[in-house]
Amino acid sequence: MPAIIAKEQSQIDTMLDKVKGKVERIMVDVMDDEFVPNTSLDFDFKFPSGFEYEAHLMVTNPLDWVRENGDKVDIVIIHIETLEDVGEAIEFVKKRGIKVSLAMRPETQVDTVLEHIKKIDGVLVMTADPGHYCEVFLSDTLDKIKKVREIDENIPIEVDGCMDPENVKLASGAGANIFATGSYIFKSEDVDKALKELRDA
């Protein structure tokens, strides 16, 4: 699944045009330069039709974003580190008819998410430090994926961070089944080839 970082509307349009008709779902990274050292989607944006959208909220006040922009997406992914009352946040999102997943930074203990697993629609495991396209793949995060899969054999487990074909194989072997990647797709000179390589992995 393509993941996009955008600082203006033209970047959204350009990136999505490259994958139009080739994928069904898009991850959009939302960053406020507080929770992570970068910004993305901090403007009045519009999403082209033809895709399902999930918003990866790397912001200090995710529920404010849901309140203002939740109607533009199908799924929101909230970092558990930003929430004081996780159960209340899950209910807040679901009441708006939006699916909700919980994400965790690489250093966050997986048990903090597992206690809420029956209330959510998915889990996102960061396999690299959030905030930028791939820097370093953190292989010790694979143990988190395994632990989530041991607890729930059906829940969607998404991974984000340095997802090239080799790392997709590793994450898939650990139990993940959704793979978000930005740099491998959008930095490729041949998007079709990049997508095929990821799918074949």
mmCIF file of N, CA and C in Angstrom, residues 86-87 102 109-120 147-148 151-152:
data_model
loop_
_atom_site.group_PDB
_atom_site.id
_atom_site.type_symbol
_atom_site.label_atom_id
_atom_site.label_comp_id
_atom_site.label_asym_id
_atom_site.label_seq_id
_atom_site.Cartn_x
_atom_site.Cartn_y
_atom_site.Cartn_z
ATOM 1 N N VAL A 86 -7.513 5.659 26.162
ATOM 2 C CA VAL A 86 -7.544 4.942 24.889
ATOM 3 C C VAL A 86 -8.959 4.490 24.542
ATOM 4 N N GLY A 87 -9.669 3.929 25.512
ATOM 5 C CA GLY A 87 -11.024 3.456 25.260
ATOM 6 C C GLY A 87 -11.952 4.564 24.808
ATOM 7 N N LEU A 102 -4.780 1.121 16.167
ATOM 8 C CA LEU A 102 -3.806 1.698 17.089
ATOM 9 C C LEU A 102 -2.399 1.424 16.582
ATOM 10 N N GLN A 109 6.035 -0.507 24.244
ATOM 11 C CA GLN A 109 5.745 -1.899 24.591
ATOM 12 C C GLN A 109 4.440 -2.353 23.939
ATOM 13 N N VAL A 110 4.467 -3.522 23.327
ATOM 14 C CA VAL A 110 3.312 -4.018 22.592
ATOM 15 C C VAL A 110 2.112 -4.269 23.502
ATOM 16 N N ASP A 111 2.346 -4.572 24.772
ATOM 17 C CA ASP A 111 1.241 -4.859 25.689
ATOM 18 C C ASP A 111 0.289 -3.679 25.851
ATOM 19 N N THR A 112 0.782 -2.455 25.641
ATOM 20 C CA THR A 112 -0.093 -1.287 25.772
ATOM 21 C C THR A 112 -1.203 -1.304 24.733
ATOM 22 N N VAL A 113 -0.925 -1.899 23.585
ATOM 23 C CA VAL A 113 -1.928 -2.016 22.523
ATOM 24 C C VAL A 113 -2.762 -3.279 22.695
ATOM 25 N N LEU A 114 -2.135 -4.352 23.112
ATOM 26 C CA LEU A 114 -2.829 -5.641 23.200
ATOM 27 C C LEU A 114 -4.037 -5.600 24.121
ATOM 28 N N GLU A 115 -3.995 -4.793 25.158
ATOM 29 C CA GLU A 115 -5.131 -4.754 26.078
ATOM 30 C C GLU A 115 -6.384 -4.151 25.446
ATOM 31 N N HIS A 116 -6.238 -3.522 24.273
ATOM 32 C CA HIS A 116 -7.388 -2.916 23.588
ATOM 33 C C HIS A 116 -7.734 -3.647 22.287
ATOM 34 N N ILE A 117 -7.117 -4.785 22.050
ATOM 35 C CA ILE A 117 -7.167 -5.400 20.730
ATOM 36 C C ILE A 117 -8.580 -5.812 20.304
ATOM 37 N N LYS A 118 -9.446 -6.131 21.251
ATOM 38 C CA LYS A 118 -10.800 -6.563 20.894
ATOM 39 C C LYS A 118 -11.698 -5.391 20.496
ATOM 40 N N LYS A 119 -11.255 -4.168 20.749
ATOM 41 C CA LYS A 119 -12.082 -2.995 20.445
ATOM 42 C C LYS A 119 -11.693 -2.307 19.143
ATOM 43 N N ILE A 120 -10.572 -2.711 18.549
ATOM 44 C CA ILE A 120 -10.054 -1.965 17.399
ATOM 45 C C ILE A 120 -10.120 -2.785 16.117
ATOM 46 N N LYS A 147 3.920 -11.243 18.443
ATOM 47 C CA LYS A 147 3.132 -11.271 19.677
ATOM 48 C C LYS A 147 1.679 -10.888 19.411
ATOM 49 N N VAL A 148 1.471 -9.876 18.560
ATOM 50 C CA VAL A 148 0.099 -9.496 18.204
ATOM 51 C C VAL A 148 -0.600 -10.659 17.512
ATOM 52 N N ILE A 151 -1.791 -13.392 19.804
ATOM 53 C CA ILE A 151 -2.967 -13.029 20.591
ATOM 54 C C ILE A 151 -4.233 -13.045 19.745
ATOM 55 N N ASP A 152 -4.129 -12.611 18.492
ATOM 56 C CA ASP A 152 -5.304 -12.528 17.618
ATOM 57 C C ASP A 152 -4.901 -12.957 16.212
#
